[in-house]
Coordinates of C-alpha atoms in Angstrom, one line a residue:
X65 CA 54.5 -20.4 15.4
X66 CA 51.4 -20.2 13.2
X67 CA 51.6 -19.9 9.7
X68 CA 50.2 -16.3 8.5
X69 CA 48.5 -16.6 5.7
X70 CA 47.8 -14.5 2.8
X71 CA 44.3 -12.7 3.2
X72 CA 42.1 -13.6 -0.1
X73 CA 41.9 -11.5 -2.7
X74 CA 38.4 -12.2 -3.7
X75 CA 35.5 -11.6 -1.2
X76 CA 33.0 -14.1 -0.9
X77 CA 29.6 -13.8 -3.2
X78 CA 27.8 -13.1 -0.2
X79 CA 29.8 -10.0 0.8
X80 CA 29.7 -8.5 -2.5
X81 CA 27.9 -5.7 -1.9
X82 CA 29.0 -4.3 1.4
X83 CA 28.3 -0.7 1.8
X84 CA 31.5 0.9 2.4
X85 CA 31.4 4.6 1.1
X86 CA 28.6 7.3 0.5
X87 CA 28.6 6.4 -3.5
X88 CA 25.2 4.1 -4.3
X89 CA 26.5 1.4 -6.9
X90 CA 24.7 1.5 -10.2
X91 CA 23.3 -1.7 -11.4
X92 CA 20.9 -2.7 -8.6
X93 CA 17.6 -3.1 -8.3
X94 CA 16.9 0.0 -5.8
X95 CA 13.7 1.3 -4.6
X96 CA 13.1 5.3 -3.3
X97 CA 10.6 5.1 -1.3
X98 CA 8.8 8.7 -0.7
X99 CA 6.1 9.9 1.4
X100 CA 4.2 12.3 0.3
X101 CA 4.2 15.8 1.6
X102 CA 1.5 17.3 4.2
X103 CA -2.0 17.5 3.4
X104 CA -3.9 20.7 3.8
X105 CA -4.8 21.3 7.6
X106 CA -8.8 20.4 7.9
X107 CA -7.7 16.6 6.2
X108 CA -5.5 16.1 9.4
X109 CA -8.1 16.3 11.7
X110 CA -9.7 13.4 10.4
X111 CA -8.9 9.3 9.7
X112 CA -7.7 10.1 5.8
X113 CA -6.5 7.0 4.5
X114 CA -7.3 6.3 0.9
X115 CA -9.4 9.4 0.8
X116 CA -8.2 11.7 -2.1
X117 CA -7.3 14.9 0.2
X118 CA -5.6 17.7 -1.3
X119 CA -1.4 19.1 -0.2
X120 CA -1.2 22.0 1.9
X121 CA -0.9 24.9 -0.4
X122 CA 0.8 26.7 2.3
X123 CA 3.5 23.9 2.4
X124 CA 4.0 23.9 -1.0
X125 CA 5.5 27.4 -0.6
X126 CA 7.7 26.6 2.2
X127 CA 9.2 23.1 1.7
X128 CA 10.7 24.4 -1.9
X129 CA 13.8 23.6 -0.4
X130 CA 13.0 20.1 0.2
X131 CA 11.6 19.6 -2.9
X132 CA 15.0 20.9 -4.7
X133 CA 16.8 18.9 -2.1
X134 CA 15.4 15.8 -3.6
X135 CA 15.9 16.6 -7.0
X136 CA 18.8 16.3 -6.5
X137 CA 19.4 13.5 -4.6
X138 CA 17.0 11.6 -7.0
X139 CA 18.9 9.2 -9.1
X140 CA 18.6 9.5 -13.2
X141 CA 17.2 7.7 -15.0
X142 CA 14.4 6.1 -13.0
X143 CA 11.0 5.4 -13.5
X144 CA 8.7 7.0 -11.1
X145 CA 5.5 5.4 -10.1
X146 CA 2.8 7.1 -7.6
X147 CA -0.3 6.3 -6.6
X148 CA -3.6 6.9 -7.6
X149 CA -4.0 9.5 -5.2
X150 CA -3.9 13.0 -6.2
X151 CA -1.4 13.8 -3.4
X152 CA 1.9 11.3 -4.1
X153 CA 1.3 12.9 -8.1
X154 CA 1.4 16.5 -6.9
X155 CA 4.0 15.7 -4.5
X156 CA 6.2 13.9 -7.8
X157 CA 5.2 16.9 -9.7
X158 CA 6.6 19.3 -7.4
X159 CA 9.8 17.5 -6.9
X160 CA 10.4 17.3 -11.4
X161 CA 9.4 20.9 -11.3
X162 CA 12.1 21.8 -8.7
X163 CA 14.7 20.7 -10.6
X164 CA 14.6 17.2 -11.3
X165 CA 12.8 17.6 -14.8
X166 CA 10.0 15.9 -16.4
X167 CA 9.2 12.2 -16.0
X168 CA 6.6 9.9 -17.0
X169 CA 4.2 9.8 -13.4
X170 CA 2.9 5.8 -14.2
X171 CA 0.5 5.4 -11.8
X172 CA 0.9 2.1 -9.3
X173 CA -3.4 1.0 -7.6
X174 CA -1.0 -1.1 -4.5
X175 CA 1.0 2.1 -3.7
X176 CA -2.2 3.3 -2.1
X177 CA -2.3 4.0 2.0
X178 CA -4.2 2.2 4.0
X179 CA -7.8 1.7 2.8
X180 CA -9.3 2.5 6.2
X181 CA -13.4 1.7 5.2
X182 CA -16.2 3.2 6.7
X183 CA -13.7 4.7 9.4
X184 CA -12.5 7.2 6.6
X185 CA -13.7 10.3 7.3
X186 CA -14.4 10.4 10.9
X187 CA -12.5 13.2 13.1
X188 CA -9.9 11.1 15.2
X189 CA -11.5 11.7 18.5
X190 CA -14.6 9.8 17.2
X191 CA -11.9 6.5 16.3
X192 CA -12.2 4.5 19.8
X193 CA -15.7 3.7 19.9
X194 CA -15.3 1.9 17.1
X195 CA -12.3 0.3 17.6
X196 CA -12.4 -3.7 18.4
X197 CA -8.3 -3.7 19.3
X198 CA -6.2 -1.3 21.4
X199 CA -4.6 1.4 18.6
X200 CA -1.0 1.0 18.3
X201 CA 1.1 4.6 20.1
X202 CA 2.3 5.2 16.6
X203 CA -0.8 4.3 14.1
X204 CA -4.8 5.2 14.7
X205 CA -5.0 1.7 14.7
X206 CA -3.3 -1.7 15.7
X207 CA -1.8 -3.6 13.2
X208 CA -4.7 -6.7 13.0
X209 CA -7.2 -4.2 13.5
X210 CA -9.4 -4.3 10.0
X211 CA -11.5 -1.6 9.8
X212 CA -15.4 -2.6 8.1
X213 CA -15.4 -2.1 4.4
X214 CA -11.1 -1.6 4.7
X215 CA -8.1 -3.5 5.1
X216 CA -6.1 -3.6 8.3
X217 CA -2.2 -3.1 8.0
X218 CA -1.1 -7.0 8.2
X219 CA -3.5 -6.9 4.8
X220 CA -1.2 -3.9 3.5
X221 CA 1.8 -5.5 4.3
X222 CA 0.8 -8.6 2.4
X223 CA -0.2 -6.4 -0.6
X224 CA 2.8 -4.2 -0.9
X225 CA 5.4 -6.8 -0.8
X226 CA 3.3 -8.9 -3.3
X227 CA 3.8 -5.4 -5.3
X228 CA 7.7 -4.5 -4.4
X229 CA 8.9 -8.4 -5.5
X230 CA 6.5 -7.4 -8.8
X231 CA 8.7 -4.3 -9.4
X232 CA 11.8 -5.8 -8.5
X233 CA 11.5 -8.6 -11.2
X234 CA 9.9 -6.0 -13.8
X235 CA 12.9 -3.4 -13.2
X236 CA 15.7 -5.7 -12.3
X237 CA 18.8 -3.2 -11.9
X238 CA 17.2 -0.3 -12.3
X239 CA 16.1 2.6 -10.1
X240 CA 12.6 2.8 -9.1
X241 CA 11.3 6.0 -7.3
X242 CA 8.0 5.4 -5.9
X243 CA 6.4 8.5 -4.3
X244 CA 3.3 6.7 -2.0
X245 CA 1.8 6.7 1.5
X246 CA 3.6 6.4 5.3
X247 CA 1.9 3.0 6.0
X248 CA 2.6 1.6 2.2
X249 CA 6.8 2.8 3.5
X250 CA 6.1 0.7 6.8
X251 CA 4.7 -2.0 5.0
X252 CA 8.0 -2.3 2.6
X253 CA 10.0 -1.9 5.7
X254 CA 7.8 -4.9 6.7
X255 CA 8.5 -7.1 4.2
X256 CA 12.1 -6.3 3.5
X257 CA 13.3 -6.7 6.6
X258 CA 10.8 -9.5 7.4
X259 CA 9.2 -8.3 10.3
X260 CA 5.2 -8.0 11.9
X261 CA 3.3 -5.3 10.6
X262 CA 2.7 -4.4 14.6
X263 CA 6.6 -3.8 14.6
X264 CA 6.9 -2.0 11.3
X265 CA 4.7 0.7 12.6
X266 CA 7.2 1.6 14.9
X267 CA 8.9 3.7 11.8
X268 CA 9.1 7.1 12.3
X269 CA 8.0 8.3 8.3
X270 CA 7.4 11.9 7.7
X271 CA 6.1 13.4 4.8
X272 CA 8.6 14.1 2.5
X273 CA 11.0 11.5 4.0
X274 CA 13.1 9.2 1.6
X275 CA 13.4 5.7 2.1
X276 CA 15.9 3.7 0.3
X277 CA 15.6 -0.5 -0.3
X278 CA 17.6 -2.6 -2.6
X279 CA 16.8 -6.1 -3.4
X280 CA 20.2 -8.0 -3.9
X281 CA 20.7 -11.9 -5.0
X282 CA 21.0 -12.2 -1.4
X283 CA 17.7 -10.9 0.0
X284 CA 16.2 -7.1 0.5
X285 CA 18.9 -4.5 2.1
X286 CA 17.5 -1.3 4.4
X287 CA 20.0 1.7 3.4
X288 CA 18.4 4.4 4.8
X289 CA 15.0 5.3 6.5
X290 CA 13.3 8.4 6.9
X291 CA 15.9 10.4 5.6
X292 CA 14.6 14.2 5.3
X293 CA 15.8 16.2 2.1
X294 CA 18.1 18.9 3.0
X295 CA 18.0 18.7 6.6

């Protein structure tokens, strides 16, 4: 008969930090990621990027609950970044002013969306005429598509994950929340989990939507994805 063996005691380094209950540890360098929430209606009809477009006032009024929902889930302390568009600081304002409280906004140039160049602007019917590359089913445009005067995702990509290991090194074990763009989350999805910008897109990231990364001795962890506040 085989010898059973005591199991060990002590878990290798490289399982460490197994997830094993709903409780976030503290002392980890953890990112929360959020998208913005919906711009006003006429900005939707048209290819927005790094346009500064205001919120929809009328969803201002009747996502309170979401707002409220992540104040709560928020951690504290934190710092809060944004970007330079008026829309992640409203967005970051709303969320303190539901319940979170105040918090220096220090605003972040990378966290900007997609700089889509002399496409901005037009209505997205006008898009494939100009378009050099099939658009991908989830994004106006494919992921190697680079717009004239703009950057095309893979360039994104590249930029925010120069920008997250930044961050990560800056605020080692400590809690970023970074309130930003739908393609900037895809992007850090993109880098974290070391995967084509083409694939990344694939990410289903609604405004409002949290998105949580940690980046452990061991490499960047996914925790959740598109989770919506209060739903």
């Amino acid at each position: 008969m085989n010898e059973i063996r005591d199991l060990p005691k002590v878990l290798p380094s490289s399982q460490d930090h197994f997830l094993d209950g709903p409780k976030l540890a503290p002392g980890i360098t953890r990112f929360w990621l959020i998208r913005h929430a919906l711009v006003e209606e006429n900005a939707r009809m048209c290819m927005y990027g790094a346009m500064d477009v205001p919120l929809c006032p009328d969803s201002l009024i009747a996502q309170r609950p979401m707002y409220r929902a992540l104040a709560e889930r928020l951690p504290k302390p934190a710092h809060w970044l944004v970007s330079p568009l008026s829309r992640t600081q409203r967005t970051a304002q709303a969320v303190q002013e539901a319940g979170y409280g105040p918090a220096k906004l220090t605003v972040e140039p990378d966290l900007i969306e997609q700089n889509l160049g002399s496409w901005q602007g037009l209505p997205y019917e006008e898009l494939p005429q100009y378009l050099n590359l099939a658009p991908h089913p989830f994004w106006a445009v494919g992921a190697t598509e680079c717009p004239p005067e703009g950057e095309s995702m893979i360039d994104v990509c590249a930029r925010v994950g120069r920008l997250l290991d930044r961050l990560a090194e800056k605020y080692a074990q400590q809690d970023i929340i970074a309130v930003t763009h739908g393609g900037v989350v895809r992007a850090a999805l993109a880098h974290a989990l070391r995967i084509h910008a083409e694939t990344a897109l694939h990410f289903s990231v609604q405004n409002l939507a949290l998105t949580i990364l940690e980046r452990l001795d061991v490499g960047w962890r996914v925790v959740t994805v598109n989770e919506l506040p209060g739903v």
